[in-house]
């Protein structure tokens, strides 16, 4: 690249920044609102209309990206109705249910906005906060505006305790603080482009976006009550998600296995010395209790350790297959959105 070209690129960069933060540019900034949809047929139409009206009132140029994650109800026909009624609605149908994480990936990878906002389609993430999140990004130049739960909504005591324990363990093992984090986030285009470079097959969006860094701000929100339907997360799925997220971001559990082995070795040396001493001084007792305790204790620790190694092995197995994160069977409204 010669000097003239470098000068022109720098000038263009300065102009872009000046224009981006001026009022002229505001009208042209496009926000993509990405909503994963799984069996939300009875509320998706009204919820999207609500989001569109908030964006229109705020005079925000927008694109709505709806990802149908293999719903078995009438969600897809409702989404088609939305794409017929509103020009700026892009609808994507995945070939089956891949899970919310994959649906978010499909939305991010197919959106065009200068910023992308991820919102639950049951509107438990309050859409009334969107204008403020856009303002923080546009006027105060934050690259990531993340919604954090100030109130977790209706949840059992056990659920709250499990969530807090998970966040604490996640912070300790990975160094990343996800306390009260949610998927309700606004990401600048450059953050989305950086996120696209992370090519693991199985994703954990909250962790990945925290890992990315950039200039970020948190905005607290109260989780709204679900108006229709029920949560799609069973207890087993939540446990799976917790194990997946920790093992995706930290190898510490593997090192703990080594530490455990070392501690056991030390205990072993002490016990062997004591046993030998007893034997040679003729004071050897039957020692049955000690043997039972040792066999059971060591056996279960070996099983747990093998289990931890197995989790990592299975993750490597999943990753080396290089399967796509999701498959799209139909996409409608792309032509209109590309214009
Ligand atoms: N969702 C999805 N795929 C799934 C499960 C959920 O796309 O397999 C969507 C769902 O439609 C909703 C969002 O993810 O928009 C959050 O799901 P849900 O409300 O069940 O979770 P919760 O709010 O209870 O954490
Ligand atoms: Mg919900």
Short mmCIF file of C-alpha atoms and ligand atoms in Angstrom, two decimals:
data_model
loop_
_atom_site.label_atom_id
_atom_site.label_comp_id
_atom_site.label_asym_id
_atom_site.label_seq_id
_atom_site.Cartn_x
_atom_site.Cartn_y
_atom_site.Cartn_z
CA UNK A 1 0.00 0.00 0.00
CA UNK A 2 1.57 3.33 -0.93
CA UNK A 3 1.61 6.49 1.18
CA UNK A 4 -1.27 8.20 -0.69
CA UNK A 5 -3.54 5.25 -0.14
CA UNK A 6 -2.67 5.12 3.58
CA UNK A 7 -3.46 8.87 3.86
CA UNK A 8 -6.82 8.37 2.14
CA UNK A 9 -7.73 5.47 4.45
CA UNK A 10 -6.91 7.58 7.54
CA UNK A 11 -9.00 10.48 6.18
CA UNK A 12 -11.92 8.16 5.48
CA UNK A 13 -11.65 6.80 9.03
CA UNK A 14 -11.76 10.33 10.51
CA UNK A 15 -14.71 11.28 8.28
CA UNK A 16 -16.53 8.09 9.27
CA UNK A 17 -16.10 8.83 12.98
CA UNK A 18 -17.13 12.47 12.57
CA UNK A 19 -20.20 11.55 10.57
CA UNK A 20 -21.07 8.60 12.82
CA UNK A 21 -21.38 10.86 15.82
CA UNK A 22 -23.17 13.69 14.05
CA UNK A 23 -26.92 14.03 13.63
CA UNK A 24 -26.76 13.60 9.85
CA UNK A 25 -25.56 10.05 10.23
CA UNK A 26 -28.08 9.04 12.89
CA UNK A 27 -30.79 8.68 10.28
CA UNK A 28 -28.73 6.14 8.37
CA UNK A 29 -27.51 3.97 11.23
CA UNK A 30 -29.16 0.60 10.95
CA UNK A 31 -29.96 -1.50 14.01
CA UNK A 32 -30.58 -5.22 13.57
CA UNK A 33 -32.80 -6.64 16.30
CA UNK A 34 -32.22 -10.40 16.52
CA UNK A 35 -34.88 -12.54 18.16
CA UNK A 36 -34.59 -16.34 18.58
CA UNK A 37 -38.01 -17.99 18.37
CA UNK A 38 -38.97 -21.41 19.68
CA UNK A 39 -42.66 -22.23 20.04
CA UNK A 40 -43.75 -18.63 20.60
CA UNK A 41 -46.60 -18.72 18.04
CA UNK A 42 -49.18 -17.24 20.40
CA UNK A 43 -47.18 -14.07 21.05
CA UNK A 44 -44.53 -13.57 18.40
CA UNK A 45 -46.64 -11.35 16.10
CA UNK A 46 -47.73 -8.91 18.81
CA UNK A 47 -44.28 -8.89 20.41
CA UNK A 48 -42.50 -8.01 17.17
CA UNK A 49 -45.08 -5.31 16.41
CA UNK A 50 -44.37 -3.86 19.85
CA UNK A 51 -40.61 -3.80 19.17
CA UNK A 52 -41.13 -2.23 15.73
CA UNK A 53 -43.35 0.50 17.18
CA UNK A 54 -40.74 1.35 19.84
CA UNK A 55 -38.03 1.59 17.17
CA UNK A 56 -40.26 3.64 14.86
CA UNK A 57 -41.16 6.03 17.69
CA UNK A 58 -37.44 6.44 18.34
CA UNK A 59 -36.91 7.11 14.60
CA UNK A 60 -34.41 4.26 14.40
CA UNK A 61 -33.63 2.72 11.03
CA UNK A 62 -34.03 -0.96 11.78
CA UNK A 63 -34.09 -4.53 10.58
CA UNK A 64 -35.78 -7.30 12.56
CA UNK A 65 -34.13 -10.71 12.25
CA UNK A 66 -36.32 -13.55 13.48
CA UNK A 67 -34.81 -17.01 13.75
CA UNK A 68 -37.24 -19.90 14.00
CA UNK A 69 -35.36 -22.57 15.95
CA UNK A 70 -37.34 -25.61 14.80
CA UNK A 71 -40.64 -24.62 16.43
CA UNK A 72 -43.37 -27.23 16.33
CA UNK A 73 -46.25 -24.75 16.71
CA UNK A 74 -47.48 -21.96 14.38
CA UNK A 75 -44.45 -19.70 14.99
CA UNK A 76 -43.24 -19.97 11.38
CA UNK A 77 -46.62 -19.02 9.84
CA UNK A 78 -46.81 -16.05 12.24
CA UNK A 79 -43.29 -15.05 11.21
CA UNK A 80 -44.27 -15.28 7.53
CA UNK A 81 -47.24 -13.03 8.28
CA UNK A 82 -44.84 -10.53 9.87
CA UNK A 83 -42.51 -10.61 6.86
CA UNK A 84 -45.49 -9.97 4.56
CA UNK A 85 -46.79 -7.11 6.70
CA UNK A 86 -43.45 -5.41 7.42
CA UNK A 87 -40.79 -4.84 4.76
CA UNK A 88 -37.85 -4.80 7.14
CA UNK A 89 -38.41 -8.20 8.72
CA UNK A 90 -35.98 -10.96 7.79
CA UNK A 91 -37.13 -14.44 8.78
CA UNK A 92 -34.87 -17.47 9.00
CA UNK A 93 -36.03 -21.03 9.53
CA UNK A 94 -33.48 -23.51 10.93
CA UNK A 95 -33.76 -27.12 9.76
CA UNK A 96 -34.53 -28.31 13.33
CA UNK A 97 -34.24 -27.19 16.94
CA UNK A 98 -30.55 -26.36 17.45
CA UNK A 99 -31.00 -24.43 20.72
CA UNK A 100 -31.03 -20.72 21.53
CA UNK A 101 -27.24 -20.35 21.19
CA UNK A 102 -27.31 -21.55 17.57
CA UNK A 103 -30.35 -19.37 16.82
CA UNK A 104 -28.45 -16.30 18.07
CA UNK A 105 -25.49 -17.27 15.83
CA UNK A 106 -27.78 -17.56 12.79
CA UNK A 107 -29.22 -14.13 13.55
CA UNK A 108 -25.85 -12.45 14.05
CA UNK A 109 -24.32 -14.01 10.94
CA UNK A 110 -27.19 -12.89 8.73
CA UNK A 111 -27.78 -9.39 10.07
CA UNK A 112 -26.62 -6.22 8.37
CA UNK A 113 -26.91 -3.57 11.07
CA UNK A 114 -24.26 -1.10 12.20
CA UNK A 115 -25.19 -2.57 15.58
CA UNK A 116 -26.98 -5.80 16.51
CA UNK A 117 -29.30 -6.12 19.47
CA UNK A 118 -30.27 -9.53 20.84
CA UNK A 119 -33.66 -9.78 22.44
CA UNK A 120 -35.71 -12.75 23.74
CA UNK A 121 -38.82 -13.08 21.61
CA UNK A 122 -40.99 -13.64 24.72
CA UNK A 123 -40.04 -10.03 25.66
CA UNK A 124 -38.76 -11.00 29.09
CA UNK A 125 -36.03 -8.56 28.04
CA UNK A 126 -37.91 -5.24 28.17
CA UNK A 127 -37.93 -3.64 24.69
CA UNK A 128 -38.61 -0.24 26.32
CA UNK A 129 -34.88 -0.17 27.10
CA UNK A 130 -33.84 -0.33 23.45
CA UNK A 131 -33.78 3.47 22.83
CA UNK A 132 -31.48 4.01 25.84
CA UNK A 133 -29.19 1.17 24.73
CA UNK A 134 -28.98 2.68 21.24
CA UNK A 135 -28.21 6.10 22.73
CA UNK A 136 -25.35 4.70 24.80
CA UNK A 137 -23.88 3.07 21.70
CA UNK A 138 -24.46 5.97 19.32
CA UNK A 139 -23.87 9.03 21.50
CA UNK A 140 -21.50 7.71 24.16
CA UNK A 141 -19.55 5.44 21.80
CA UNK A 142 -19.86 2.22 23.80
CA UNK A 143 -19.18 -0.85 21.66
CA UNK A 144 -21.12 -3.25 23.86
CA UNK A 145 -24.19 -2.30 25.87
CA UNK A 146 -25.16 -5.24 28.04
CA UNK A 147 -28.34 -5.77 29.98
CA UNK A 148 -27.70 -7.15 33.46
CA UNK A 149 -30.49 -8.59 35.57
CA UNK A 150 -31.12 -6.40 38.60
CA UNK A 151 -34.09 -8.55 39.49
CA UNK A 152 -34.18 -12.14 38.21
CA UNK A 153 -37.97 -12.32 37.96
CA UNK A 154 -40.01 -15.14 39.48
CA UNK A 155 -37.58 -17.91 40.40
CA UNK A 156 -37.39 -20.57 43.10
CA UNK A 157 -34.92 -20.18 45.96
CA UNK A 158 -33.06 -23.27 44.71
CA UNK A 159 -32.88 -21.75 41.18
CA UNK A 160 -31.44 -18.49 42.52
CA UNK A 161 -28.91 -20.38 44.66
CA UNK A 162 -27.87 -22.58 41.70
CA UNK A 163 -27.42 -19.50 39.47
CA UNK A 164 -25.31 -17.68 42.09
CA UNK A 165 -23.14 -20.78 42.68
CA UNK A 166 -22.64 -21.13 38.92
CA UNK A 167 -21.62 -17.47 38.49
CA UNK A 168 -19.20 -17.73 41.40
CA UNK A 169 -17.61 -20.93 40.10
CA UNK A 170 -17.46 -19.52 36.56
CA UNK A 171 -15.68 -16.39 37.80
CA UNK A 172 -13.22 -18.43 39.88
CA UNK A 173 -12.36 -20.85 37.05
CA UNK A 174 -12.36 -18.50 34.05
CA UNK A 175 -11.71 -15.06 35.51
CA UNK A 176 -14.75 -13.79 33.60
CA UNK A 177 -17.49 -12.19 35.67
CA UNK A 178 -20.89 -13.17 34.29
CA UNK A 179 -22.79 -12.18 37.40
CA UNK A 180 -26.42 -11.51 36.39
CA UNK A 181 -25.35 -11.35 32.73
CA UNK A 182 -27.94 -12.02 30.05
CA UNK A 183 -28.10 -12.39 26.29
CA UNK A 184 -29.84 -8.98 26.12
CA UNK A 185 -27.00 -7.06 24.46
CA UNK A 186 -26.28 -4.47 21.83
CA UNK A 187 -23.06 -5.05 19.89
CA UNK A 188 -21.35 -2.67 17.52
CA UNK A 189 -20.62 -4.03 14.02
CA UNK A 190 -16.91 -4.29 14.79
CA UNK A 191 -17.68 -6.45 17.84
CA UNK A 192 -19.94 -8.70 15.74
CA UNK A 193 -17.19 -9.01 13.13
CA UNK A 194 -14.68 -9.94 15.84
CA UNK A 195 -17.13 -12.44 17.32
CA UNK A 196 -17.40 -14.05 13.86
CA UNK A 197 -13.70 -14.93 14.07
CA UNK A 198 -14.38 -17.21 17.05
CA UNK A 199 -15.12 -20.41 15.22
CA UNK A 200 -15.93 -22.99 17.88
CA UNK A 201 -18.84 -25.21 16.83
CA UNK A 202 -20.61 -25.11 20.18
CA UNK A 203 -20.98 -21.60 21.49
CA UNK A 204 -21.73 -19.90 24.79
CA UNK A 205 -22.71 -16.42 23.70
CA UNK A 206 -22.56 -14.67 27.09
CA UNK A 207 -19.05 -15.96 27.76
CA UNK A 208 -17.84 -15.25 24.23
CA UNK A 209 -19.06 -11.67 24.26
CA UNK A 210 -17.42 -11.08 27.66
CA UNK A 211 -14.15 -12.58 26.35
CA UNK A 212 -14.17 -10.16 23.40
CA UNK A 213 -13.63 -7.12 25.59
CA UNK A 214 -14.12 -3.70 23.86
CA UNK A 215 -15.55 -0.58 25.40
CA UNK A 216 -18.58 -1.80 27.35
CA UNK A 217 -21.29 -0.56 29.71
CA UNK A 218 -23.89 -2.39 31.75
CA UNK A 219 -27.52 -1.35 32.03
CA UNK A 220 -29.65 -3.00 34.73
CA UNK A 221 -33.07 -4.36 33.86
CA UNK A 222 -35.82 -6.31 35.58
CA UNK A 223 -36.64 -9.64 33.97
CA UNK A 224 -40.29 -9.38 32.90
CA UNK A 225 -42.85 -12.05 33.64
CA UNK A 226 -43.45 -14.42 30.74
CA UNK A 227 -46.93 -13.49 29.44
CA UNK A 228 -47.52 -16.61 27.32
CA UNK A 229 -46.12 -20.15 27.30
CA UNK A 230 -43.42 -21.49 29.60
CA UNK A 231 -39.64 -21.49 29.72
CA UNK A 232 -37.92 -23.94 27.34
CA UNK A 233 -35.13 -24.65 29.83
CA UNK A 234 -35.47 -27.85 31.82
CA UNK A 235 -33.30 -28.37 34.93
CA UNK A 236 -31.23 -30.97 33.04
CA UNK A 237 -30.61 -28.47 30.20
CA UNK A 238 -29.51 -25.80 32.68
CA UNK A 239 -27.02 -28.22 34.28
CA UNK A 240 -25.73 -29.15 30.79
CA UNK A 241 -25.37 -25.46 29.92
CA UNK A 242 -23.45 -24.78 33.16
CA UNK A 243 -21.00 -27.67 32.52
CA UNK A 244 -20.62 -26.68 28.86
CA UNK A 245 -19.96 -23.02 29.63
CA UNK A 246 -17.34 -23.71 32.31
CA UNK A 247 -15.48 -26.33 30.26
CA UNK A 248 -15.61 -24.08 27.17
CA UNK A 249 -13.81 -21.28 28.94
CA UNK A 250 -11.49 -22.97 31.40
CA UNK A 251 -9.20 -25.98 31.67
CA UNK A 252 -8.95 -25.46 35.44
CA UNK A 253 -11.10 -28.53 36.30
CA UNK A 254 -8.49 -30.64 34.45
CA UNK A 255 -5.70 -29.11 36.52
CA UNK A 256 -7.76 -29.77 39.66
CA UNK A 257 -7.65 -33.46 38.76
CA UNK A 258 -3.83 -33.27 38.80
CA UNK A 259 -3.89 -31.40 42.13
CA UNK A 260 -6.22 -34.01 43.58
CA UNK A 261 -3.87 -36.76 42.44
CA UNK A 262 -0.93 -35.00 44.12
CA UNK A 263 -2.82 -34.62 47.41
CA UNK A 264 -3.77 -38.31 47.30
CA UNK A 265 -0.14 -39.25 46.66
CA UNK A 266 0.95 -37.33 49.77
CA UNK A 267 -1.75 -39.06 51.86
CA UNK A 268 -0.58 -42.38 50.37
CA UNK A 269 3.06 -41.80 51.37
CA UNK A 270 2.01 -40.99 54.94
CA UNK A 271 -0.22 -44.08 55.20
CA UNK A 272 2.36 -46.40 53.64
CA UNK A 273 5.02 -45.15 56.08
CA UNK A 274 2.65 -45.68 59.00
CA UNK A 275 1.62 -49.17 57.82
CA UNK A 276 5.25 -50.25 57.33
CA UNK A 277 6.15 -48.92 60.75
CA UNK A 278 3.27 -50.85 62.35
CA UNK A 279 4.23 -54.00 60.47
CA UNK A 280 7.89 -53.97 61.48
CA UNK A 281 7.17 -53.09 65.09
CA UNK A 282 4.69 -55.97 65.23
CA UNK A 283 1.73 -53.68 65.99
CA UNK A 284 -0.12 -54.17 62.69
CA UNK A 285 -3.86 -54.13 63.35
CA UNK A 286 -6.46 -55.61 61.06
CA UNK A 287 -6.88 -52.18 59.41
CA UNK A 288 -10.03 -53.22 57.59
CA UNK A 289 -11.84 -49.91 58.08
CA UNK A 290 -8.93 -47.93 56.67
CA UNK A 291 -8.78 -50.18 53.61
CA UNK A 292 -12.52 -49.85 52.90
CA UNK A 293 -12.42 -46.05 53.30
CA UNK A 294 -9.38 -45.81 51.04
CA UNK A 295 -10.78 -48.05 48.32
CA UNK A 296 -14.13 -46.27 48.21
CA UNK A 297 -12.61 -42.79 48.48
CA UNK A 298 -9.91 -43.31 45.87
CA UNK A 299 -12.33 -45.19 43.58
CA UNK A 300 -14.91 -42.40 43.55
CA UNK A 301 -12.24 -39.73 43.07
CA UNK A 302 -10.87 -41.66 40.07
CA UNK A 303 -14.37 -41.91 38.59
CA UNK A 304 -15.00 -38.17 39.06
CA UNK A 305 -11.61 -37.36 37.53
CA UNK A 306 -12.26 -39.63 34.57
CA UNK A 307 -15.65 -37.93 34.17
CA UNK A 308 -14.04 -34.47 34.03
CA UNK A 309 -11.51 -35.67 31.46
CA UNK A 310 -14.39 -37.29 29.55
CA UNK A 311 -16.27 -33.97 29.35
CA UNK A 312 -13.22 -32.31 27.76
CA UNK A 313 -12.69 -35.27 25.44
CA UNK A 314 -16.28 -35.11 24.25
CA UNK A 315 -15.89 -31.38 23.60
CA UNK A 316 -12.79 -32.03 21.50
CA UNK A 317 -14.72 -34.79 19.69
CA UNK A 318 -17.55 -32.33 18.93
CA UNK A 319 -15.17 -29.62 17.76
CA UNK A 320 -12.99 -31.77 15.47
CA UNK A 321 -16.05 -32.80 13.50
CA UNK A 322 -16.33 -29.16 12.35
CA UNK A 323 -20.06 -29.42 11.89
CA UNK A 324 -21.91 -26.17 11.19
CA UNK A 325 -23.52 -24.55 14.21
CA UNK A 326 -26.93 -24.66 12.51
CA UNK A 327 -28.53 -25.33 9.13
CA UNK A 328 -30.94 -22.96 7.44
CA UNK A 329 -33.87 -24.45 5.57
CA UNK A 330 -35.57 -21.20 4.46
CA UNK A 331 -34.78 -17.52 4.60
CA UNK A 332 -37.32 -14.88 3.56
CA UNK A 333 -37.00 -11.12 3.26
CA UNK A 334 -33.25 -11.06 2.59
CA UNK A 335 -33.63 -9.27 -0.78
CA UNK A 336 -35.66 -6.48 0.81
CA UNK A 337 -33.23 -6.17 3.70
CA UNK A 338 -30.21 -6.07 1.39
CA UNK A 339 -31.53 -3.04 -0.51
N1 LIG B 1 -35.35 -20.31 22.45
C1 LIG B 1 -34.83 -20.79 21.26
N2 LIG B 1 -34.47 -22.11 21.17
C2 LIG B 1 -34.61 -22.97 22.22
C3 LIG B 1 -35.09 -22.46 23.45
C4 LIG B 1 -35.46 -21.13 23.53
O1 LIG B 1 -34.71 -20.04 20.28
O2 LIG B 1 -34.27 -24.14 22.07
C5 LIG B 1 -35.75 -18.88 22.54
C6 LIG B 1 -37.15 -18.63 23.09
O3 LIG B 1 -38.13 -18.60 22.07
C7 LIG B 1 -36.98 -17.28 23.75
C8 LIG B 1 -35.54 -17.29 24.24
O4 LIG B 1 -34.87 -18.29 23.47
O5 LIG B 1 -37.12 -16.23 22.83
C9 LIG B 1 -35.43 -17.59 25.72
O6 LIG B 1 -36.04 -18.83 26.01
P1 LIG B 1 -36.90 -19.08 27.32
O7 LIG B 1 -37.86 -17.97 27.52
O8 LIG B 1 -37.47 -20.45 27.25
O9 LIG B 1 -35.76 -19.05 28.43
P2 LIG B 1 -35.76 -18.27 29.86
O10 LIG B 1 -36.26 -16.87 29.59
O11 LIG B 1 -36.67 -19.03 30.73
O12 LIG B 1 -34.34 -18.30 30.28
MG1 LIG B 2 -37.94 -16.30 28.59
#
